[in-house]
Amino acid sequence: MHSSIVSAALLGQLITLVSTTPTTGDSVKRSPLGISLPPLIPSIPGVTEPLASNAPPLPILQLPTPPLPSPPFAVSNIKPKKIGYFWTGAGDNIHADFLVTTSLDDDTFGTIIGITDVPTSGNSPHHLGSSLDGKTLVGGGLLSLLKTQDTAFYFDVSNPYSPKFLKSNRGILGSIVDEIRAKPDGGFFITYMGSAVGTSPGRLVETDANFNIIHEWPEDVAGTLNILGEQFSPHGLTVDFKKNIILTSDFVVPITILKPTLGIQKANTLRLWDLNSRTILSTITIPNGQGIQDVKFIPGNPESAALATAVGPGQVWIIYPFRKDANGKQGVAELLYDLGDKAKNSVAIYSDISDDGKFAYFTLTLGNHVAALDISDLKNVKRLDDPNEDQPIVGPHYVKISPDKKNLLVTGYFVQAGDISVLNTPGDYKGHWIDILPSGGLSFNRTIDFEKIFTQSRGGARPHSSVIFDLSDPNHPIYY
């Protein structure tokens, strides 16, 4: 019942506002398919501030108030060789969400060199990705839909030390932005886990080089029937541009994390796509997967094998996209490794794989643990961390291997949707810069405490995701 009410309300807002002008840092053409809408309530000094501060939490849709003015914050003018960008939510949900630019150099680690606000609040900043040329970042809003706001936020980082907000937009058919992958010719593929009203099916969104939404896949009849026939909640996304294939992994129906709910609706499937035609080739099932949050191709694997995380049982599965099952269907899934008790029902398991394909790291959110595997021999996978160790981290989620493979950058925060949701995971709100030992194991030492830094100015901070720029070699910068 509540899904129908929310659908009607949100669709009404979209229909009413579909012809309005874009929200942008500069003058930008409206995208062919995506739209961009200004806040429903404009900022009026002395009027909207108390409205934002005192707005009661509504059952699902939230009052679309503009953010409170951001207090001044002194930043450093240093120019580190290693930069960490953190896509961060204001802890109080009423100040603007923001991109934090920090030093990852040893001698100035954690020094903040930039803060870039977006024009809205309460988005629950989610994943962050970089264009291949390192000139643009895009961050998604998990809960932007609840305030009928744009859901994808673009930043100009052509000056890597001083990011600028560029523009924002949203899809028409999809919402709930998750994983991001850059295209070689410019633009991005982005998974939108839910429909325009947060139900299934979601969409695989594609932008052009100007970051206008040009497609919300699938668009063919067979693909549409596929996603209508079985839950399509794409979260994970990995693309092999050389082998011409895409894998998306289905996680949960977003609206089912909101109250009232009969329980979070979790998926057991991945979709295998043909890259050239952007069509679905097959649906791959992981039995009792209970949410396939992440999937990534293993670099250099001769079969283009990928690792997928099954959150319910706490397992890592290997996907062979070119093998066929007994019925001749393309795409085979096999159990690779059980991550143990801390991984079971851990709500979220995210991953990263080293660029040589030898090591894989997994964050176990409710298990408060980061697991490390040696996958150099897929027939003899080795655990590199102690699964029984109590690691000094709470709620780990997003993980990035540094380009020099000396560190992991892990954020200690997943989702806290508040009183309207059944999903509020503990976190320490820190960016953890974890040393990778020669063996591939881990050593915890340095952190950036975002909650402490922003408690006075924004009611704390919720850093969900990160991007690393390594400018150590000016002739070969790395953006990851």
CSV table of C-alpha atoms in Angstrom, one decimal:
chain,number,residue,atom,x,y,z
A,1,MET,CA,0.0,0.0,0.0
A,2,HIS,CA,2.7,2.5,1.0
A,3,SER,CA,4.5,1.8,-2.3
A,4,SER,CA,1.5,3.0,-4.3
A,5,ILE,CA,1.1,6.2,-2.2
A,6,VAL,CA,4.8,7.0,-2.6
A,7,SER,CA,4.7,6.2,-6.3
A,8,ALA,CA,1.7,8.5,-6.9
A,9,ALA,CA,3.2,11.3,-4.9
A,10,LEU,CA,6.6,11.2,-6.6
A,11,LEU,CA,5.2,10.8,-10.1
A,12,GLY,CA,3.0,13.8,-9.5
A,13,GLN,CA,6.0,15.9,-8.6
A,14,LEU,CA,8.0,14.7,-11.6
A,15,ILE,CA,5.1,15.4,-14.0
A,16,THR,CA,4.5,18.8,-12.6
A,17,LEU,CA,8.2,19.8,-12.7
A,18,VAL,CA,9.6,18.0,-15.7
A,19,SER,CA,9.8,21.1,-17.8
A,20,THR,CA,11.8,23.2,-15.4
A,21,THR,CA,15.4,24.4,-15.8
A,22,PRO,CA,18.5,22.6,-14.8
A,23,THR,CA,20.3,23.0,-11.5
A,24,THR,CA,23.9,23.7,-12.5
A,25,GLY,CA,27.0,25.6,-11.6
A,26,ASP,CA,27.1,27.2,-15.0
A,27,SER,CA,24.7,27.4,-18.0
A,28,VAL,CA,24.3,23.8,-19.2
A,29,LYS,CA,22.0,22.3,-21.8
A,30,ARG,CA,19.3,20.0,-20.4
A,31,SER,CA,20.1,16.4,-21.2
A,32,PRO,CA,18.1,14.5,-23.8
A,33,LEU,CA,16.6,12.0,-21.3
A,34,GLY,CA,17.6,13.0,-17.8
A,35,ILE,CA,16.1,16.0,-16.1
A,36,SER,CA,17.4,18.5,-13.5
A,37,LEU,CA,15.1,20.3,-11.1
A,38,PRO,CA,15.6,23.1,-8.7
A,39,PRO,CA,14.7,22.7,-5.1
A,40,LEU,CA,10.9,22.8,-4.6
A,41,ILE,CA,11.3,25.3,-1.8
A,42,PRO,CA,13.7,28.1,-2.8
A,43,SER,CA,16.2,29.5,-0.3
A,44,ILE,CA,14.8,32.6,1.5
A,45,PRO,CA,17.1,34.1,4.1
A,46,GLY,CA,15.5,34.2,7.5
A,47,VAL,CA,12.6,32.1,6.4
A,48,THR,CA,13.8,28.7,5.2
A,49,GLU,CA,16.5,28.3,7.8
A,50,PRO,CA,14.1,27.7,10.7
A,51,LEU,CA,11.9,25.6,8.4
A,52,ALA,CA,14.8,23.3,7.6
A,53,SER,CA,15.9,23.1,11.2
A,54,ASN,CA,12.4,22.3,12.6
A,55,ALA,CA,11.0,20.2,9.8
A,56,PRO,CA,9.5,17.0,11.2
A,57,PRO,CA,10.4,13.6,9.7
A,58,LEU,CA,7.6,12.6,7.4
A,59,PRO,CA,6.7,8.9,6.9
A,60,ILE,CA,8.6,8.6,3.6
A,61,LEU,CA,8.8,11.8,1.5
A,62,GLN,CA,10.8,14.5,3.3
A,63,LEU,CA,10.1,18.2,3.3
A,64,PRO,CA,12.2,19.5,0.3
A,65,THR,CA,13.8,22.4,2.2
A,66,PRO,CA,17.1,24.0,0.9
A,67,PRO,CA,20.2,23.4,3.0
A,68,LEU,CA,21.2,25.7,5.8
A,69,PRO,CA,24.1,28.1,4.9
A,70,SER,CA,27.5,26.4,5.4
A,71,PRO,CA,29.6,27.8,8.1
A,72,PRO,CA,33.1,29.0,7.1
A,73,PHE,CA,35.9,26.4,7.2
A,74,ALA,CA,39.6,27.1,6.9
A,75,VAL,CA,41.3,24.8,4.4
A,76,SER,CA,45.0,24.4,3.7
A,77,ASN,CA,46.7,25.5,0.4
A,78,ILE,CA,49.2,22.6,0.3
A,79,LYS,CA,49.4,20.6,-2.9
A,80,PRO,CA,49.9,16.9,-1.9
A,81,LYS,CA,50.9,14.2,-4.4
A,82,LYS,CA,48.2,11.9,-3.2
A,83,ILE,CA,44.7,13.2,-2.8
A,84,GLY,CA,41.6,11.6,-1.3
A,85,TYR,CA,38.2,12.8,-2.3
A,86,PHE,CA,35.3,11.9,0.1
A,87,TRP,CA,31.7,12.2,-0.9
A,88,THR,CA,30.1,13.1,2.4
A,89,GLY,CA,26.7,13.8,4.0
A,90,ALA,CA,26.1,16.4,6.6
A,91,GLY,CA,25.5,14.6,9.9
A,92,ASP,CA,22.5,16.8,10.7
A,93,ASN,CA,20.9,16.3,7.2
A,94,ILE,CA,20.0,20.0,7.0
A,95,HIS,CA,23.4,21.4,5.9
A,96,ALA,CA,24.6,20.9,2.4
A,97,ASP,CA,26.1,17.6,1.4
A,98,PHE,CA,29.7,18.0,0.3
A,99,LEU,CA,32.9,16.7,-1.3
A,100,VAL,CA,35.9,16.8,1.1
A,101,THR,CA,39.4,17.0,-0.5
A,102,THR,CA,42.2,15.8,1.7
A,103,SER,CA,45.9,15.0,1.6
A,104,LEU,CA,46.9,11.3,1.7
A,105,ASP,CA,50.7,12.1,1.8
A,106,ASP,CA,52.5,10.7,4.8
A,107,ASP,CA,53.7,14.1,6.1
A,108,THR,CA,50.4,15.9,5.7
A,109,PHE,CA,47.9,13.1,6.0
A,110,GLY,CA,44.4,14.1,6.7
A,111,THR,CA,44.9,17.8,6.0
A,112,ILE,CA,41.7,19.2,4.4
A,113,ILE,CA,42.5,21.2,1.3
A,114,GLY,CA,39.0,21.7,0.0
A,115,ILE,CA,35.3,21.6,0.8
A,116,THR,CA,32.8,21.7,-2.1
A,117,ASP,CA,29.1,22.0,-1.3
A,118,VAL,CA,26.2,20.8,-3.5
A,119,PRO,CA,23.0,22.8,-3.6
A,120,THR,CA,20.9,20.3,-1.6
A,121,SER,CA,20.9,18.4,1.7
A,122,GLY,CA,19.7,15.0,2.9
A,123,ASN,CA,20.9,13.2,-0.2
A,124,SER,CA,22.7,10.5,1.8
A,125,PRO,CA,25.8,10.7,-0.5
A,126,HIS,CA,26.6,7.2,-1.8
A,127,HIS,CA,29.2,6.1,-4.4
A,128,LEU,CA,31.8,8.4,-6.1
A,129,GLY,CA,33.6,7.9,-9.4
A,130,SER,CA,36.1,9.6,-11.6
A,131,SER,CA,36.2,10.1,-15.3
A,132,LEU,CA,39.2,8.5,-17.0
A,133,ASP,CA,40.9,11.8,-17.7
A,134,GLY,CA,40.6,12.8,-14.1
A,135,LYS,CA,38.7,16.1,-14.8
A,136,THR,CA,35.3,15.1,-13.4
A,137,LEU,CA,33.9,13.3,-10.4
A,138,VAL,CA,30.4,12.1,-10.1
A,139,GLY,CA,28.7,11.2,-6.8
A,140,GLY,CA,25.3,9.7,-6.3
A,141,GLY,CA,22.5,10.4,-3.7
A,142,LEU,CA,21.0,7.3,-2.2
A,143,LEU,CA,18.0,9.1,-0.7
A,144,SER,CA,17.8,12.3,-2.9
A,145,LEU,CA,14.5,10.9,-4.2
A,146,LEU,CA,12.8,11.4,-0.8
A,147,LYS,CA,13.2,15.2,-1.1
A,148,THR,CA,12.4,15.1,-4.9
A,149,GLN,CA,16.0,16.3,-5.6
A,150,ASP,CA,18.5,15.5,-8.4
A,151,THR,CA,20.3,12.3,-7.7
A,152,ALA,CA,23.7,12.6,-9.5
A,153,PHE,CA,26.2,15.4,-8.7
A,154,TYR,CA,29.1,16.3,-10.9
A,155,PHE,CA,32.3,18.1,-9.8
A,156,ASP,CA,35.0,19.8,-12.0
A,157,VAL,CA,38.3,18.6,-10.7
A,158,SER,CA,40.5,19.9,-13.6
A,159,ASN,CA,42.2,21.7,-10.7
A,160,PRO,CA,42.6,18.7,-8.4
A,161,TYR,CA,43.2,20.8,-5.4
A,162,SER,CA,40.1,23.0,-5.8
A,163,PRO,CA,37.0,21.0,-7.0
A,164,LYS,CA,34.0,23.0,-8.2
A,165,PHE,CA,30.4,21.9,-8.3
A,166,LEU,CA,29.5,21.5,-11.9
A,167,LYS,CA,25.9,20.3,-12.3
A,168,SER,CA,23.3,17.8,-11.1
A,169,ASN,CA,20.7,15.7,-12.8
A,170,ARG,CA,18.4,12.7,-12.5
A,171,GLY,CA,16.9,9.9,-14.5
A,172,ILE,CA,13.3,9.7,-15.6
A,173,LEU,CA,12.9,5.9,-15.2
A,174,GLY,CA,15.5,5.2,-12.5
A,175,SER,CA,16.7,6.6,-9.1
A,176,ILE,CA,18.9,5.6,-6.2
A,177,VAL,CA,22.4,6.0,-7.6
A,178,ASP,CA,24.9,3.3,-6.8
A,179,GLU,CA,28.0,2.1,-8.7
A,180,ILE,CA,29.8,4.2,-11.3
A,181,ARG,CA,32.1,3.2,-14.2
A,182,ALA,CA,33.8,5.7,-16.6
A,183,LYS,CA,33.5,5.2,-20.3
A,184,PRO,CA,36.7,5.4,-22.5
A,185,ASP,CA,35.0,8.0,-24.8
A,186,GLY,CA,33.8,10.2,-21.9
A,187,GLY,CA,30.8,9.9,-19.7
A,188,PHE,CA,29.7,7.2,-17.3
A,189,PHE,CA,27.7,4.0,-16.8
A,190,ILE,CA,25.8,4.3,-13.5
A,191,THR,CA,23.5,1.8,-11.7
A,192,TYR,CA,20.3,3.2,-10.5
A,193,MET,CA,19.1,0.6,-8.0
A,194,GLY,CA,15.4,1.6,-8.1
A,195,SER,CA,12.7,2.9,-10.4
A,196,ALA,CA,11.7,6.6,-10.4
A,197,VAL,CA,9.8,5.9,-7.2
A,198,GLY,CA,12.2,3.5,-5.6
A,199,THR,CA,10.6,0.2,-6.6
A,200,SER,CA,11.9,-2.5,-8.9
A,201,PRO,CA,13.0,-2.3,-11.7
A,202,GLY,CA,15.9,0.0,-11.6
A,203,ARG,CA,18.0,0.9,-14.6
A,204,LEU,CA,21.6,1.0,-16.0
A,205,VAL,CA,22.0,4.7,-16.8
A,206,GLU,CA,24.4,6.0,-19.5
A,207,THR,CA,25.7,9.5,-19.9
A,208,ASP,CA,27.5,11.2,-22.7
A,209,ALA,CA,30.8,13.1,-22.4
A,210,ASN,CA,28.9,16.2,-21.2
A,211,PHE,CA,27.3,14.1,-18.5
A,212,ASN,CA,23.8,14.3,-19.9
A,213,ILE,CA,21.8,11.2,-19.5
A,214,ILE,CA,21.3,9.6,-22.9
A,215,HIS,CA,20.0,6.2,-22.1
A,216,GLU,CA,18.3,4.2,-19.3
A,217,TRP,CA,18.9,0.6,-20.1
A,218,PRO,CA,17.4,-1.8,-21.0
A,219,GLU,CA,15.4,-0.2,-23.8
A,220,ASP,CA,14.6,-3.2,-25.9
A,221,VAL,CA,11.4,-5.3,-25.5
A,222,ALA,CA,13.3,-8.5,-24.4
A,223,GLY,CA,15.3,-6.6,-21.8
A,224,THR,CA,12.3,-4.8,-20.5
A,225,LEU,CA,10.4,-8.1,-20.1
A,226,ASN,CA,13.5,-9.5,-18.4
A,227,ILE,CA,13.6,-6.8,-15.7
A,228,LEU,CA,9.9,-6.9,-15.2
A,229,GLY,CA,9.9,-10.6,-14.8
A,230,GLU,CA,12.4,-10.8,-12.0
A,231,GLN,CA,13.7,-8.3,-9.5
A,232,PHE,CA,16.1,-5.9,-11.1
A,233,SER,CA,17.8,-3.8,-8.5
A,234,PRO,CA,21.3,-3.2,-10.0
A,235,HIS,CA,23.9,-2.1,-7.4
A,236,GLY,CA,27.2,-3.6,-8.5
A,237,LEU,CA,28.6,-2.8,-11.9
A,238,THR,CA,31.7,-3.9,-13.8
A,239,VAL,CA,32.6,-3.5,-17.5
A,240,ASP,CA,35.1,-5.3,-19.7
A,241,PHE,CA,35.4,-2.9,-22.7
A,242,LYS,CA,37.8,-5.3,-24.5
A,243,LYS,CA,35.6,-8.4,-24.1
A,244,ASN,CA,32.4,-6.4,-24.8
A,245,ILE,CA,30.5,-7.4,-21.7
A,246,ILE,CA,28.9,-5.8,-18.6
A,247,LEU,CA,27.8,-7.4,-15.3
A,248,THR,CA,25.4,-5.8,-13.0
A,249,SER,CA,24.5,-7.3,-9.6
A,250,ASP,CA,21.0,-7.0,-8.0
A,251,PHE,CA,21.0,-6.0,-4.3
A,252,VAL,CA,17.7,-4.9,-2.7
A,253,VAL,CA,14.5,-3.1,-3.6
A,254,PRO,CA,15.2,0.4,-2.2
A,255,ILE,CA,11.7,1.3,-1.0
A,256,THR,CA,11.6,-1.9,1.2
A,257,ILE,CA,14.2,-0.4,3.5
A,258,LEU,CA,11.6,2.3,4.4
A,259,LYS,CA,8.9,2.0,7.0
A,260,PRO,CA,6.4,0.5,6.9
A,261,THR,CA,7.9,-2.6,5.4
A,262,LEU,CA,7.3,-6.3,5.3
A,263,GLY,CA,11.1,-6.8,5.2
A,264,ILE,CA,13.9,-5.8,2.9
A,265,GLN,CA,13.4,-7.5,-0.5
A,266,LYS,CA,16.8,-9.0,-1.4
A,267,ALA,CA,17.9,-10.4,-4.8
A,268,ASN,CA,19.9,-13.5,-5.8
A,269,THR,CA,20.8,-12.4,-9.4
A,270,LEU,CA,23.2,-10.8,-11.7
A,271,ARG,CA,22.6,-9.6,-15.3
A,272,LEU,CA,25.1,-10.3,-18.0
A,273,TRP,CA,25.0,-7.7,-20.8
A,274,ASP,CA,26.4,-7.3,-24.3
A,275,LEU,CA,28.2,-4.0,-24.2
A,276,ASN,CA,27.9,-3.0,-27.9
A,277,SER,CA,24.1,-3.4,-28.0
A,278,ARG,CA,23.5,-2.7,-24.3
A,279,THR,CA,21.1,-5.7,-24.1
A,280,ILE,CA,20.8,-8.3,-21.5
A,281,LEU,CA,22.2,-11.7,-22.5
A,282,SER,CA,21.1,-13.7,-19.4
A,283,THR,CA,20.2,-13.7,-15.8
A,284,ILE,CA,22.7,-15.5,-13.5
A,285,THR,CA,21.4,-16.8,-10.1
A,286,ILE,CA,23.4,-17.3,-6.9
A,287,PRO,CA,21.3,-19.6,-4.8
A,288,ASN,CA,20.1,-18.0,-1.5
A,289,GLY,CA,22.4,-15.0,-2.2
A,290,GLN,CA,20.1,-12.6,-0.3
A,291,GLY,CA,21.5,-9.5,-1.9
A,292,ILE,CA,24.4,-9.5,-4.5
A,293,GLN,CA,25.8,-6.2,-3.6
A,294,ASP,CA,29.0,-6.1,-5.6
A,295,VAL,CA,30.7,-7.5,-8.7
A,296,LYS,CA,34.1,-6.8,-10.2
A,297,PHE,CA,36.0,-8.4,-13.1
A,298,ILE,CA,39.4,-9.9,-12.0
A,299,PRO,CA,42.1,-8.0,-13.9
A,300,GLY,CA,44.0,-10.2,-16.3
A,301,ASN,CA,41.8,-13.2,-15.9
A,302,PRO,CA,41.8,-15.2,-19.2
A,303,GLU,CA,38.1,-16.0,-18.9
A,304,SER,CA,37.1,-12.5,-17.8
A,305,ALA,CA,36.0,-14.0,-14.5
A,306,ALA,CA,34.4,-11.7,-11.9
A,307,LEU,CA,34.0,-11.8,-8.1
A,308,ALA,CA,30.5,-11.2,-6.7
A,309,THR,CA,29.5,-10.8,-3.0
A,310,ALA,CA,26.5,-12.7,-1.7
A,311,VAL,CA,25.6,-10.7,1.4
A,312,GLY,CA,23.2,-13.1,3.2
A,313,PRO,CA,25.5,-16.1,3.4
A,314,GLY,CA,28.6,-14.0,3.6
A,315,GLN,CA,30.2,-15.6,0.5
A,316,VAL,CA,32.3,-14.7,-2.5
A,317,TRP,CA,31.2,-16.2,-5.8
A,318,ILE,CA,33.1,-16.4,-9.0
A,319,ILE,CA,31.2,-15.6,-12.2
A,320,TYR,CA,32.4,-17.0,-15.6
A,321,PRO,CA,30.6,-14.9,-18.2
A,322,PHE,CA,31.5,-16.9,-21.2
A,323,ARG,CA,30.9,-20.4,-19.8
A,324,LYS,CA,27.5,-22.0,-20.4
A,325,ASP,CA,25.4,-24.0,-17.9
A,326,ALA,CA,23.9,-27.4,-18.5
A,327,ASN,CA,21.0,-25.7,-20.3
A,328,GLY,CA,23.2,-23.8,-22.7
A,329,LYS,CA,22.6,-20.4,-20.9
A,330,GLN,CA,25.6,-18.1,-20.9
A,331,GLY,CA,27.1,-17.2,-17.6
A,332,VAL,CA,28.0,-19.6,-14.7
A,333,ALA,CA,28.3,-18.9,-11.0
A,334,GLU,CA,30.4,-21.0,-8.6
A,335,LEU,CA,31.1,-20.6,-4.9
A,336,LEU,CA,34.7,-19.4,-4.4
A,337,TYR,CA,35.1,-18.6,-0.7
A,338,ASP,CA,33.0,-18.4,2.5
A,339,LEU,CA,34.1,-15.4,4.5
A,340,GLY,CA,33.0,-16.8,7.8
A,341,ASP,CA,30.7,-15.8,10.7
A,342,LYS,CA,31.4,-12.1,10.7
A,343,ALA,CA,30.3,-11.9,7.1
A,344,LYS,CA,27.0,-13.7,7.5
A,345,ASN,CA,24.0,-11.3,7.4
A,346,SER,CA,26.4,-8.4,7.4
A,347,VAL,CA,24.0,-6.1,5.5
A,348,ALA,CA,26.7,-5.1,3.1
A,349,ILE,CA,29.9,-6.6,1.6
A,350,TYR,CA,31.8,-4.4,-0.8
A,351,SER,CA,35.1,-5.2,-2.5
A,352,ASP,CA,38.1,-4.2,-4.5
A,353,ILE,CA,40.7,-6.2,-6.4
A,354,SER,CA,44.3,-5.3,-7.1
A,355,ASP,CA,45.1,-4.3,-10.7
A,356,ASP,CA,47.4,-7.4,-11.0
A,357,GLY,CA,44.4,-9.7,-10.1
A,358,LYS,CA,46.3,-11.2,-7.1
A,359,PHE,CA,44.5,-9.8,-4.0
A,360,ALA,CA,40.9,-9.0,-3.1
A,361,TYR,CA,39.6,-7.1,-0.1
A,362,PHE,CA,36.1,-7.2,1.3
A,363,THR,CA,34.4,-5.0,3.8
A,364,LEU,CA,32.0,-6.7,6.3
A,365,THR,CA,29.8,-3.9,7.5
A,366,LEU,CA,28.1,-5.4,10.5
A,367,GLY,CA,31.1,-7.6,11.1
A,368,ASN,CA,33.3,-4.6,11.6
A,369,HIS,CA,36.0,-6.3,9.6
A,370,VAL,CA,38.0,-6.0,6.4
A,371,ALA,CA,38.9,-9.4,4.9
A,372,ALA,CA,41.9,-10.0,2.6
A,373,LEU,CA,42.2,-12.9,0.1
A,374,ASP,CA,45.0,-14.1,-2.1
A,375,ILE,CA,43.3,-15.0,-5.3
A,376,SER,CA,46.4,-15.5,-7.4
A,377,ASP,CA,45.4,-19.2,-7.6
A,378,LEU,CA,41.6,-19.4,-7.9
A,379,LYS,CA,41.7,-23.1,-7.1
A,380,ASN,CA,43.6,-22.4,-3.8
A,381,VAL,CA,42.4,-19.1,-2.4
A,382,LYS,CA,44.2,-18.1,0.8
A,383,ARG,CA,42.9,-15.9,3.7
A,384,LEU,CA,45.4,-13.3,4.6
A,385,ASP,CA,43.7,-11.6,7.6
A,386,ASP,CA,42.8,-13.2,10.9
A,387,PRO,CA,39.0,-13.7,10.7
A,388,ASN,CA,38.8,-13.6,14.5
A,389,GLU,CA,40.7,-10.4,15.0
A,390,ASP,CA,38.8,-7.4,16.4
A,391,GLN,CA,39.9,-4.7,14.0
A,392,PRO,CA,39.8,-1.0,15.1
A,393,ILE,CA,37.0,-0.1,12.6
A,394,VAL,CA,33.2,0.2,12.9
A,395,GLY,CA,30.9,-0.2,9.9
A,396,PRO,CA,33.4,-0.5,7.1
A,397,HIS,CA,31.9,-0.2,3.6
A,398,TYR,CA,33.6,1.5,0.7
A,399,VAL,CA,37.1,0.3,-0.1
A,400,LYS,CA,39.7,1.4,-2.6
A,401,ILE,CA,43.2,0.0,-3.1
A,402,SER,CA,45.7,2.9,-3.5
A,403,PRO,CA,47.3,3.0,-7.0
A,404,ASP,CA,50.7,2.1,-5.6
A,405,LYS,CA,49.1,-0.9,-3.8
A,406,LYS,CA,50.5,0.2,-0.4
A,407,ASN,CA,47.3,1.1,1.3
A,408,LEU,CA,43.5,0.6,1.5
A,409,LEU,CA,41.2,3.5,1.8
A,410,VAL,CA,38.1,2.4,3.7
A,411,THR,CA,35.2,4.5,5.0
A,412,GLY,CA,33.5,3.5,8.2
A,413,TYR,CA,30.0,4.3,7.2
A,414,PHE,CA,27.3,2.6,5.1
A,415,VAL,CA,23.7,3.8,5.6
A,416,GLN,CA,21.7,5.6,8.3
A,417,ALA,CA,18.3,6.5,6.9
A,418,GLY,CA,16.9,7.6,10.2
A,419,ASP,CA,13.5,7.0,11.8
A,420,ILE,CA,11.8,6.4,8.4
A,421,SER,CA,14.0,3.3,7.8
A,422,VAL,CA,14.8,-0.1,9.1
A,423,LEU,CA,18.4,0.3,7.8
A,424,ASN,CA,20.7,2.2,10.2
A,425,THR,CA,24.1,0.7,10.4
A,426,PRO,CA,26.7,1.7,13.0
A,427,GLY,CA,29.7,3.6,11.8
A,428,ASP,CA,32.8,5.4,13.1
A,429,TYR,CA,32.6,8.0,10.3
A,430,LYS,CA,36.3,7.8,9.6
A,431,GLY,CA,38.4,7.4,6.6
A,432,HIS,CA,40.8,4.6,7.4
A,433,TRP,CA,44.2,4.6,5.5
A,434,ILE,CA,45.3,1.0,6.1
A,435,ASP,CA,48.7,-0.3,5.3
A,436,ILE,CA,48.9,-3.3,3.0
A,437,LEU,CA,51.7,-5.6,4.2
A,438,PRO,CA,54.1,-7.4,1.8
A,439,SER,CA,52.1,-10.5,2.3
A,440,GLY,CA,48.9,-8.8,1.3
A,441,GLY,CA,47.6,-8.6,4.9
A,442,LEU,CA,46.6,-5.4,6.7
A,443,SER,CA,47.9,-3.1,9.4
A,444,PHE,CA,45.6,-0.4,10.8
A,445,ASN,CA,47.1,2.9,11.9
A,446,ARG,CA,46.0,6.3,10.4
A,447,THR,CA,42.4,7.7,10.2
A,448,ILE,CA,40.6,10.9,9.3
A,449,ASP,CA,37.8,11.5,11.9
A,450,PHE,CA,35.2,13.3,9.9
A,451,GLU,CA,32.7,13.2,12.7
A,452,LYS,CA,35.0,15.1,15.0
A,453,ILE,CA,36.1,17.6,12.4
A,454,PHE,CA,32.6,18.6,11.3
A,455,THR,CA,30.6,18.2,14.6
A,456,GLN,CA,30.4,21.9,15.3
A,457,SER,CA,29.8,23.0,11.7
A,458,ARG,CA,27.5,20.4,10.2
A,459,GLY,CA,26.3,18.2,13.0
A,460,GLY,CA,29.0,15.7,12.1
A,461,ALA,CA,29.7,14.0,8.7
A,462,ARG,CA,28.9,10.8,6.9
A,463,PRO,CA,31.7,9.9,4.4
A,464,HIS,CA,30.4,7.0,2.3
A,465,SER,CA,32.8,6.7,-0.6
A,466,SER,CA,36.1,8.0,-2.0
A,467,VAL,CA,38.3,8.5,-5.0
A,468,ILE,CA,42.1,8.6,-5.0
A,469,PHE,CA,44.3,10.7,-7.2
A,470,ASP,CA,48.0,9.8,-7.3
A,471,LEU,CA,50.0,12.7,-8.9
A,472,SER,CA,53.4,11.4,-7.8
A,473,ASP,CA,54.5,11.1,-11.5
A,474,PRO,CA,53.2,14.2,-13.2
A,475,ASN,CA,53.6,12.5,-16.6
A,476,HIS,CA,51.5,9.5,-15.5
A,477,PRO,CA,48.8,10.6,-13.0
A,478,ILE,CA,46.5,7.9,-11.8
A,479,TYR,CA,42.8,8.5,-11.1
A,480,TYR,CA,41.0,5.8,-9.1
